[in-house]
Short mmCIF file of C-alpha atoms (C1' of nucleotides) in Angstrom, two decimals:
data_model
loop_
_atom_site.label_atom_id
_atom_site.label_comp_id
_atom_site.label_asym_id
_atom_site.label_seq_id
_atom_site.Cartn_x
_atom_site.Cartn_y
_atom_site.Cartn_z
CA MET A 1 67.81 24.84 -21.48
CA GLY A 2 64.54 25.32 -19.63
CA ILE A 3 62.50 23.80 -22.43
CA THR A 4 62.86 20.23 -21.21
CA GLU A 5 61.97 21.44 -17.76
CA ARG A 6 58.87 23.13 -19.05
CA LYS A 7 57.94 19.90 -20.80
CA LYS A 8 58.54 17.88 -17.70
CA ARG A 9 56.44 20.33 -15.72
CA HIS A 10 53.70 20.09 -18.29
CA LYS A 11 53.78 16.32 -18.07
CA GLU A 12 53.44 16.47 -14.33
CA GLU A 13 50.56 18.87 -14.67
CA LEU A 14 48.86 16.45 -17.01
CA HIS A 15 49.43 13.62 -14.57
CA ALA A 16 47.92 15.69 -11.79
CA SER A 17 45.01 16.83 -13.89
CA ILE A 18 44.14 13.22 -14.74
CA LEU A 19 44.00 12.41 -11.06
CA ALA A 20 42.04 15.56 -10.32
CA ALA A 21 39.50 14.81 -13.02
CA ALA A 22 39.24 11.20 -11.89
CA TRP A 23 38.70 12.31 -8.32
CA GLN A 24 35.99 14.73 -9.28
CA LEU A 25 34.19 12.06 -11.27
CA VAL A 26 34.46 9.62 -8.38
CA VAL A 27 33.03 12.17 -5.97
CA GLU A 28 30.18 12.91 -8.34
CA ASP A 29 29.10 9.41 -9.34
CA GLY A 30 31.08 6.94 -7.28
CA TRP A 31 34.19 5.00 -8.22
CA GLN A 32 32.15 2.36 -10.02
CA ALA A 33 31.11 4.88 -12.66
CA LEU A 34 34.61 6.15 -13.36
CA SER A 35 35.65 5.68 -16.97
CA ILE A 36 38.75 6.50 -18.96
CA ARG A 37 36.75 8.25 -21.63
CA LYS A 38 35.10 10.53 -19.09
CA ILE A 39 38.52 11.46 -17.75
CA ALA A 40 39.76 12.11 -21.28
CA ASP A 41 36.77 14.34 -21.92
CA ALA A 42 37.36 16.24 -18.72
CA ILE A 43 41.03 16.95 -19.37
CA GLU A 44 40.34 17.64 -23.06
CA TYR A 45 42.82 15.08 -24.31
CA SER A 46 42.31 11.87 -26.23
CA VAL A 47 42.03 8.55 -24.45
CA PRO A 48 45.50 7.06 -25.12
CA VAL A 49 47.20 10.02 -23.46
CA ILE A 50 45.95 8.71 -20.14
CA TYR A 51 47.77 5.46 -20.78
CA ASP A 52 51.01 7.39 -21.08
CA HIS A 53 50.60 8.32 -17.43
CA PHE A 54 48.88 5.30 -15.91
CA GLU A 55 49.17 1.66 -16.81
CA ASN A 56 45.44 1.12 -16.55
CA LYS A 57 42.30 2.24 -14.80
CA GLU A 58 43.13 0.27 -11.69
CA ALA A 59 46.37 2.21 -11.32
CA ILE A 60 44.39 5.43 -11.20
CA LEU A 61 42.10 4.09 -8.51
CA LEU A 62 45.13 2.79 -6.65
CA GLU A 63 46.58 6.27 -6.67
CA LEU A 64 43.33 7.67 -5.31
CA THR A 65 43.40 4.99 -2.63
CA LYS A 66 46.87 6.09 -1.65
CA GLN A 67 45.73 9.69 -1.51
CA GLY A 68 42.93 8.56 0.77
CA PHE A 69 45.27 6.79 3.13
CA ARG A 70 47.59 9.77 3.17
CA LYS A 71 44.72 12.01 4.18
CA LEU A 72 43.58 9.50 6.76
CA ASN A 73 47.10 9.24 8.15
CA HIS A 74 47.24 13.01 8.34
CA ASP A 75 44.00 13.14 10.32
CA LEU A 76 45.16 10.38 12.63
CA LEU A 77 48.44 12.15 13.27
CA GLU A 78 46.55 15.29 14.12
CA ALA A 79 44.46 13.35 16.60
CA ILE A 80 47.59 11.88 18.15
CA GLU A 81 49.19 15.25 18.58
CA LEU A 82 46.10 16.68 20.17
CA ALA A 83 45.99 14.00 22.85
CA ALA A 84 48.21 13.83 25.90
CA ASP A 85 48.35 10.14 26.83
CA PRO A 86 48.12 6.92 24.80
CA GLU A 87 44.65 6.29 26.11
CA SER A 88 43.17 9.47 24.75
CA GLN A 89 45.25 9.03 21.61
CA ILE A 90 43.50 5.74 20.89
CA GLU A 91 40.18 7.35 21.63
CA GLY A 92 40.91 10.39 19.50
CA MET A 93 42.11 8.29 16.58
CA ALA A 94 38.93 6.27 16.61
CA TYR A 95 36.85 9.42 16.33
CA ALA A 96 39.19 10.82 13.70
CA TYR A 97 38.88 7.61 11.68
CA TRP A 98 35.12 7.73 12.00
CA ARG A 99 34.94 11.35 10.93
CA PHE A 100 37.28 10.72 8.01
CA ALA A 101 35.03 7.94 6.71
CA PHE A 102 31.88 10.01 6.72
CA ASN A 103 33.41 13.29 5.64
CA ASN A 104 35.16 11.51 2.76
CA LYS A 105 32.79 8.73 1.76
CA ALA A 106 34.11 8.61 -1.78
CA TYR A 107 37.64 8.07 -0.51
CA TYR A 108 36.57 5.47 1.99
CA GLN A 109 34.68 3.48 -0.61
CA VAL A 110 37.56 3.47 -3.04
CA MET A 111 40.01 2.55 -0.31
CA TYR A 112 38.07 -0.50 0.74
CA GLY A 113 36.50 -1.41 -2.58
CA LEU A 114 33.04 -0.92 -1.18
CA GLY A 115 30.32 -1.59 -3.73
CA ILE A 116 27.68 -0.33 -1.30
CA PRO A 117 24.33 -1.85 -2.08
CA SER A 118 21.94 1.07 -2.26
CA CYS A 119 19.20 1.67 0.27
CA GLU A 120 16.54 0.51 -2.16
CA THR A 121 18.45 -2.71 -2.70
CA VAL A 122 18.84 -3.32 1.01
CA ASN A 123 15.16 -2.77 1.60
CA GLN A 124 14.32 -5.40 -0.99
CA ILE A 125 16.02 -8.08 1.06
CA SER A 126 13.26 -9.35 3.30
CA GLU A 127 15.64 -12.00 4.60
CA LEU A 128 17.40 -9.26 6.51
CA SER A 129 14.61 -8.97 9.03
CA THR A 130 14.76 -12.69 9.70
CA PHE A 131 18.47 -12.28 10.17
CA SER A 132 18.02 -9.44 12.65
CA GLY A 133 15.31 -11.33 14.46
CA LEU A 134 17.48 -14.38 14.95
CA ILE A 135 20.22 -12.39 16.57
CA LEU A 136 17.96 -10.07 18.53
CA GLN A 137 16.24 -12.88 20.36
CA PRO A 138 19.10 -14.09 22.57
CA ILE A 139 20.33 -10.53 22.93
CA ARG A 140 16.97 -9.50 24.36
CA GLU A 141 16.92 -12.44 26.71
CA LEU A 142 20.35 -11.68 28.02
CA ILE A 143 19.60 -8.01 28.46
CA SER A 144 16.42 -8.69 30.40
CA LYS A 145 18.31 -10.93 32.78
CA GLY A 146 21.19 -8.48 33.15
CA GLN A 147 21.82 -5.46 35.30
CA HIS A 148 20.54 -2.94 32.74
CA PRO A 149 17.29 -4.22 31.27
CA ASP A 150 16.72 -0.90 29.54
CA THR A 151 19.66 -1.39 27.18
CA ASP A 152 18.69 -0.93 23.54
CA PRO A 153 18.87 -4.36 21.88
CA PHE A 154 19.13 -2.82 18.42
CA LEU A 155 22.23 -0.99 19.46
CA LYS A 156 23.73 -4.26 20.62
CA LEU A 157 22.69 -6.02 17.42
CA HIS A 158 24.40 -3.26 15.53
CA THR A 159 27.58 -3.67 17.51
CA TYR A 160 27.56 -7.44 17.14
CA TRP A 161 27.00 -7.36 13.40
CA SER A 162 29.54 -4.59 12.83
CA MET A 163 32.27 -6.36 14.72
CA LEU A 164 31.74 -9.60 12.86
CA HIS A 165 31.55 -7.92 9.49
CA GLY A 166 34.58 -5.77 10.19
CA LEU A 167 36.64 -8.71 11.29
CA ILE A 168 35.69 -10.67 8.21
CA SER A 169 36.11 -8.00 5.60
CA ILE A 170 39.45 -6.78 6.92
CA ASN A 171 40.50 -10.40 6.89
CA MET A 172 39.30 -11.09 3.37
CA MET A 173 41.34 -8.31 1.88
CA GLY A 174 44.29 -8.80 4.19
CA ALA A 175 47.60 -10.49 3.53
CA GLN A 176 45.88 -13.67 4.64
CA GLN A 177 48.90 -15.09 6.38
CA ASP A 178 48.81 -17.85 8.95
CA LYS A 179 46.42 -15.89 11.11
CA GLU A 180 43.84 -18.59 11.49
CA GLU A 181 44.19 -18.98 15.23
CA LEU A 182 44.97 -15.31 15.71
CA ASN A 183 41.55 -14.51 14.34
CA GLN A 184 39.97 -17.13 16.53
CA MET A 185 41.46 -15.30 19.47
CA VAL A 186 40.16 -11.91 18.37
CA LEU A 187 36.75 -13.41 17.79
CA LYS A 188 36.70 -15.14 21.15
CA ASP A 189 37.89 -11.99 22.83
CA PHE A 190 35.18 -9.96 21.20
CA ILE A 191 32.38 -12.37 22.06
CA ARG A 192 33.40 -12.51 25.69
CA GLY A 193 33.49 -8.74 25.87
CA PHE A 194 30.20 -8.43 24.09
CA ILE A 195 28.38 -10.85 26.34
CA SER A 196 29.75 -9.38 29.52
CA GLY A 197 28.66 -6.01 28.17
CA LEU A 198 25.12 -7.31 27.86
CA LYS A 199 25.04 -8.55 31.40
CA ALA A 200 26.79 -5.78 33.25
CA MET B 1 -4.44 -30.10 -20.30
CA GLY B 2 -0.94 -30.77 -19.00
CA ILE B 3 0.70 -28.84 -21.79
CA THR B 4 0.42 -25.45 -20.10
CA GLU B 5 1.73 -27.07 -16.94
CA ARG B 6 4.65 -28.51 -18.79
CA LYS B 7 5.34 -25.06 -20.20
CA LYS B 8 5.11 -23.45 -16.82
CA ARG B 9 7.44 -26.06 -15.41
CA HIS B 10 9.86 -25.45 -18.23
CA LYS B 11 9.79 -21.74 -17.53
CA GLU B 12 10.57 -22.33 -13.89
CA GLU B 13 13.39 -24.63 -14.84
CA LEU B 14 14.79 -21.92 -17.06
CA HIS B 15 14.53 -19.40 -14.25
CA ALA B 16 16.39 -21.75 -11.94
CA SER B 17 19.01 -22.61 -14.52
CA ILE B 18 19.76 -18.92 -15.03
CA LEU B 19 20.38 -18.53 -11.32
CA ALA B 20 22.40 -21.72 -11.22
CA ALA B 21 24.58 -20.63 -14.12
CA ALA B 22 25.00 -17.17 -12.62
CA TRP B 23 25.98 -18.67 -9.30
CA GLN B 24 28.55 -20.95 -10.89
CA LEU B 25 30.08 -18.02 -12.77
CA VAL B 26 30.19 -15.94 -9.59
CA VAL B 27 31.92 -18.74 -7.72
CA GLU B 28 34.44 -19.16 -10.51
CA ASP B 29 35.39 -15.55 -11.22
CA GLY B 30 33.70 -13.35 -8.64
CA TRP B 31 30.50 -11.35 -8.92
CA GLN B 32 32.29 -8.49 -10.66
CA ALA B 33 32.98 -10.69 -13.68
CA LEU B 34 29.43 -11.91 -14.07
CA SER B 35 27.93 -11.06 -17.44
CA ILE B 36 24.59 -11.68 -19.09
CA ARG B 37 26.23 -13.11 -22.17
CA LYS B 38 28.19 -15.62 -20.14
CA ILE B 39 24.98 -16.75 -18.51
CA ALA B 40 23.30 -17.01 -21.90
CA ASP B 41 26.16 -19.12 -23.17
CA ALA B 42 25.99 -21.39 -20.15
CA ILE B 43 22.27 -22.07 -20.41
CA GLU B 44 22.47 -22.32 -24.21
CA TYR B 45 19.87 -19.64 -24.83
CA SER B 46 20.14 -16.24 -26.41
CA VAL B 47 20.64 -13.13 -24.33
CA PRO B 48 17.10 -11.64 -24.36
CA VAL B 49 15.64 -14.80 -22.84
CA ILE B 50 17.30 -13.84 -19.59
CA TYR B 51 15.41 -10.56 -19.60
CA ASP B 52 12.15 -12.50 -19.72
CA HIS B 53 13.04 -13.82 -16.28
CA PHE B 54 14.94 -10.97 -14.65
CA GLU B 55 14.55 -7.26 -15.06
CA ASN B 56 18.27 -6.69 -15.23
CA LYS B 57 21.62 -7.96 -14.05
CA GLU B 58 21.20 -6.38 -10.64
CA ALA B 59 18.04 -8.39 -10.08
CA ILE B 60 20.01 -11.58 -10.60
CA LEU B 61 22.63 -10.51 -8.10
CA LEU B 62 19.88 -9.47 -5.70
CA GLU B 63 18.42 -12.95 -5.93
CA LEU B 64 21.82 -14.46 -5.19
CA THR B 65 22.13 -12.09 -2.23
CA LYS B 66 18.80 -13.35 -0.91
CA GLN B 67 19.94 -16.93 -1.37
CA GLY B 68 23.02 -16.04 0.63
CA PHE B 69 21.02 -14.58 3.47
CA ARG B 70 18.72 -17.58 3.47
CA LYS B 71 21.69 -19.89 3.81
CA LEU B 72 23.19 -17.68 6.50
CA ASN B 73 19.90 -17.62 8.38
CA HIS B 74 19.76 -21.38 8.13
CA ASP B 75 23.23 -21.72 9.61
CA LEU B 76 22.42 -19.27 12.38
CA LEU B 77 19.24 -21.11 13.26
CA GLU B 78 21.20 -24.32 13.44
CA ALA B 79 23.63 -22.66 15.83
CA ILE B 80 20.74 -21.42 17.96
CA GLU B 81 19.19 -24.83 18.21
CA LEU B 82 22.46 -26.41 19.16
CA ALA B 83 22.95 -24.07 22.11
CA ALA B 84 21.16 -24.27 25.40
CA ASP B 85 21.19 -20.72 26.78
CA PRO B 86 21.18 -17.28 25.16
CA GLU B 87 24.80 -16.78 26.05
CA SER B 88 26.05 -19.77 24.13
CA GLN B 89 23.56 -18.97 21.39
CA ILE B 90 25.22 -15.61 20.84
CA GLU B 91 28.59 -17.26 20.91
CA GLY B 92 27.55 -20.05 18.57
CA MET B 93 26.00 -17.64 16.10
CA ALA B 94 29.17 -15.60 15.94
CA TYR B 95 31.16 -18.68 14.99
CA ALA B 96 28.49 -19.77 12.57
CA TYR B 97 28.52 -16.34 10.93
CA TRP B 98 32.28 -16.47 10.72
CA ARG B 99 32.31 -19.92 9.21
CA PHE B 100 29.60 -18.98 6.73
CA ALA B 101 31.66 -16.04 5.50
CA PHE B 102 34.77 -18.08 4.83
CA ASN B 103 33.09 -21.21 3.57
CA ASN B 104 30.99 -19.11 1.19
CA LYS B 105 33.20 -16.22 0.23
CA ALA B 106 31.42 -15.70 -3.07
CA TYR B 107 28.10 -15.35 -1.27
CA TYR B 108 29.51 -13.05 1.35
CA GLN B 109 31.04 -10.74 -1.22
CA VAL B 110 27.85 -10.47 -3.23
CA MET B 111 25.80 -9.90 -0.10
CA TYR B 112 27.89 -6.98 1.04
CA GLY B 113 28.99 -5.66 -2.34
CA LEU B 114 32.61 -6.28 -1.47
CA GLY B 115 34.96 -5.28 -4.26
CA ILE B 116 37.87 -6.80 -2.38
CA PRO B 117 41.13 -5.17 -3.42
CA SER B 118 43.42 -8.05 -4.25
CA CYS B 119 46.46 -8.95 -2.21
CA GLU B 120 48.79 -7.49 -4.82
CA THR B 121 46.86 -4.25 -4.71
CA VAL B 122 46.99 -4.08 -0.93
CA ASN B 123 50.72 -4.69 -0.93
CA GLN B 124 51.23 -1.76 -3.26
CA ILE B 125 49.85 0.66 -0.69
CA SER B 126 52.90 1.68 1.27
CA GLU B 127 50.76 4.14 3.20
CA LEU B 128 49.24 1.17 4.99
CA SER B 129 52.35 0.60 7.06
CA THR B 130 52.32 4.23 8.16
CA PHE B 131 48.72 3.74 9.10
CA SER B 132 49.47 0.63 11.13
CA GLY B 133 52.42 2.31 12.75
CA LEU B 134 50.37 5.26 13.90
CA ILE B 135 47.85 3.07 15.64
CA LEU B 136 50.34 0.56 16.97
CA GLN B 137 52.31 3.15 18.86
CA PRO B 138 49.79 4.06 21.57
CA ILE B 139 48.59 0.48 21.69
CA ARG B 140 52.10 -0.68 22.50
CA GLU B 141 52.50 1.96 25.16
CA LEU B 142 49.27 1.02 26.84
CA ILE B 143 50.05 -2.68 26.72
CA SER B 144 53.46 -2.18 28.28
CA LYS B 145 51.91 -0.25 31.14
CA GLY B 146 49.10 -2.75 31.61
CA GLN B 147 48.75 -6.01 33.46
CA HIS B 148 49.65 -8.21 30.47
CA PRO B 149 52.69 -6.72 28.75
CA ASP B 150 52.97 -9.82 26.56
CA THR B 151 49.73 -9.08 24.69
CA ASP B 152 50.20 -9.11 20.93
CA PRO B 153 49.85 -5.51 19.73
CA PHE B 154 49.09 -6.65 16.16
CA LEU B 155 46.14 -8.60 17.39
CA LYS B 156 44.86 -5.51 19.11
CA LEU B 157 45.45 -3.37 16.04
CA HIS B 158 43.48 -5.90 14.07
CA THR B 159 40.59 -5.75 16.53
CA TYR B 160 40.60 -1.97 16.60
CA TRP B 161 40.66 -1.62 12.84
CA SER B 162 38.03 -4.30 12.28
CA MET B 163 35.60 -2.78 14.72
CA LEU B 164 35.91 0.66 13.19
CA HIS B 165 35.62 -0.61 9.66
CA GLY B 166 32.69 -2.85 10.49
CA LEU B 167 30.83 -0.07 12.20
CA ILE B 168 31.38 2.24 9.27
CA SER B 169 30.58 -0.11 6.45
CA ILE B 170 27.44 -1.49 8.06
CA ASN B 171 26.43 2.10 8.60
CA MET B 172 27.16 3.21 5.07
CA MET B 173 24.90 0.61 3.53
CA GLY B 174 22.28 0.82 6.26
CA ALA B 175 18.94 2.55 6.18
CA GLN B 176 20.82 5.56 7.47
CA GLN B 177 18.10 6.74 9.80
CA ASP B 178 18.53 9.12 12.68
CA LYS B 179 21.19 6.93 14.22
CA GLU B 180 23.79 9.61 14.57
CA GLU B 181 23.96 9.56 18.36
CA LEU B 182 23.24 5.84 18.48
CA ASN B 183 26.44 5.25 16.57
CA GLN B 184 28.30 7.60 18.83
CA MET B 185 27.23 5.43 21.72
CA VAL B 186 28.35 2.21 20.05
CA LEU B 187 31.65 3.80 19.19
CA LYS B 188 32.17 5.12 22.70
CA ASP B 189 31.20 1.77 24.14
CA PHE B 190 33.67 0.00 21.91
CA ILE B 191 36.55 2.31 22.69
CA ARG B 192 36.04 2.01 26.42
CA GLY B 193 35.94 -1.75 26.14
CA PHE B 194 38.97 -1.83 23.90
CA ILE B 195 41.09 0.33 26.17
CA SER B 196 40.15 -1.51 29.31
CA GLY B 197 41.03 -4.70 27.44
CA LEU B 198 44.50 -3.36 26.80
CA LYS B 199 45.09 -2.53 30.43
CA ALA B 200 43.55 -5.49 32.19
"C1'" DT C 1 70.72 24.31 -42.70
"C1'" DT C 2 69.19 19.95 -43.73
"C1'" DA C 3 68.21 15.02 -42.49
"C1'" DA C 4 67.14 11.68 -39.07
"C1'" DA C 5 65.14 10.51 -34.78
"C1'" DT C 6 62.20 11.26 -31.16
"C1'" DT C 7 58.29 12.92 -28.86
"C1'" DT C 8 53.26 14.03 -28.75
"C1'" DG C 9 48.92 13.22 -29.71
"C1'" DC C 10 45.22 11.39 -32.33
"C1'" DT C 11 41.98 8.23 -34.99
"C1'" DA C 12 40.20 3.97 -35.25
"C1'" DA C 13 39.83 -0.37 -34.04
"C1'" DC C 14 39.11 -4.87 -30.99
"C1'" DA C 15 36.70 -7.22 -27.76
"C1'" DC C 16 33.95 -6.77 -24.35
"C1'" DT C 17 29.70 -4.95 -21.38
"C1'" DG C 18 24.06 -4.13 -20.33
"C1'" DT C 19 19.94 -3.56 -22.67
"C1'" DT C 20 16.29 -3.51 -26.21
"C1'" DA C 21 13.83 -3.14 -30.80
"C1'" DG C 22 12.00 -5.89 -34.17
"C1'" DG C 23 11.31 -9.93 -36.69
"C1'" DT C 24 10.46 -15.11 -37.53
"C1'" DA C 25 8.72 -19.42 -36.93
"C1'" DA C 26 6.19 -22.48 -34.19
"C1'" DA C 27 2.27 -23.39 -31.30
"C1'" DA C 28 -2.35 -22.50 -29.41
"C1'" DT C 29 -6.77 -20.58 -30.03
"C1'" DA C 30 -10.98 -19.12 -32.56
"C1'" DT D 1 -8.31 -23.06 -41.76
"C1'" DA D 2 -7.20 -18.23 -40.16
"C1'" DT D 3 -5.68 -15.55 -36.39
"C1'" DT D 4 -3.48 -14.62 -32.37
"C1'" DT D 5 -0.23 -15.64 -29.00
"C1'" DT D 6 4.09 -17.56 -27.40
"C1'" DA D 7 9.00 -18.54 -27.74
"C1'" DC D 8 13.02 -17.25 -29.30
"C1'" DC D 9 16.64 -15.11 -31.96
"C1'" DT D 10 19.43 -11.68 -34.71
"C1'" DA D 11 21.16 -7.39 -34.70
"C1'" DA D 12 21.67 -3.23 -33.05
"C1'" DC D 13 22.79 0.93 -29.65
"C1'" DA D 14 25.59 2.96 -26.48
"C1'" DG D 15 28.81 2.31 -23.45
"C1'" DT D 16 33.32 0.08 -21.36
"C1'" DG D 17 39.04 -0.88 -21.09
"C1'" DT D 18 42.82 -1.18 -23.97
"C1'" DT D 19 46.04 -0.86 -27.91
"C1'" DA D 20 47.92 -0.65 -32.79
"C1'" DG D 21 49.36 2.46 -35.98
"C1'" DC D 22 49.74 6.82 -38.05
"C1'" DA D 23 50.63 11.99 -38.61
"C1'" DA D 24 52.51 16.12 -37.20
"C1'" DA D 25 55.55 18.66 -34.47
"C1'" DT D 26 59.72 19.05 -32.18
"C1'" DT D 27 64.39 17.94 -30.93
"C1'" DT D 28 68.79 16.09 -32.08
"C1'" DA D 29 72.66 14.94 -35.35
"C1'" DA D 30 75.25 15.67 -39.47
#
DNA sequence: TTAAATTTGCTAACACTGTTAGGTAAAATA
DNA sequence: TATTTTACCTAACAGTGTTAGCAAATTTAA
């Protein structure tokens, strides 16, 4: 009897349509503004139906996160296949990752739980310029003494800050195992590279 | 007449106590769980009183963010003063930044709007191992061909991922000016450094 | 074919959230 | 003493995630 199959198919369609509606809402207004009632409205079903398909709101966002990683993995694989040697594979993947993030901002922000303070908010933080100034000072000094005094110090500040922030935020969400000294090594490695980059 | 002064003082105390209560709540349960009513309960005033001191909830979190940056700036300055030359200043600041982040996680997460997917959530994303695998492969190859075949590939994966993520997330919240090619340069710079680090 | 059991979907509620309108009582001013 | 200002609160509005319980439709069993 194909009736149960039709029902099963319908159920799967519903499941998919919930995710589709959720995704559209996330793209439109960001994952912070996603709500169960908005999804219910979009799929033209009542609220509790959604809970027949997902345990809670977090489960929906988790599914979107997984979708994001699947797409990212797809892009990375493509980059790998396009490159001949491991070196250009690593290079290509970095660009692919970068492109993925900016072509799929909504995905990226869900995947990493990024709240993203808005531009207006950032500009209200006057302390940020003090922060930049503190770091820029020794960078400028080192650049002026180095081989390439025309290096852009802002670019270097950007690199420095990004590396630190990346290291920390990946760590904070990570499995947090006994990686204390491992991280110290990465950090040390990075600083050495950064400084030698300023000089040479 | 000292009465108006007393009143003014009282108002300032109230302002401070709101921030103090908010901060305590953020430390206890994370900035996501902060609520105006909880603050009102803590300071033993009714809800609207808080709106006499802050325009909205975001303004309170913004103030905490500023506090965070002030403390960070303080720590960085301390690191600067402790170091003799620009080189060790840059090094010292990196460690200070790192320590600040992990000794003040609540601050750091407010400052950067970090939603922080929990460990349980992260472990539910099976796609992450595919992701790691994709990147580990060429890294392993390059290490084995390089001068130090005993290098830990996970450490390198960690570095690679952190740098990319840091670059992206700092960029996404940033003023987003015409830094398109600037970022390309940072990225290129990083990749070159990373690859040469794998070989040598 | 009828009776019981299951599925499907909904309404309505609970306990929260940010935010604000409007009122009361106390204090300060005229 | 009368009026205005200040300080503060209650109660509401509109939204949130989540769930209990009910009604109708459908499938299964007798």
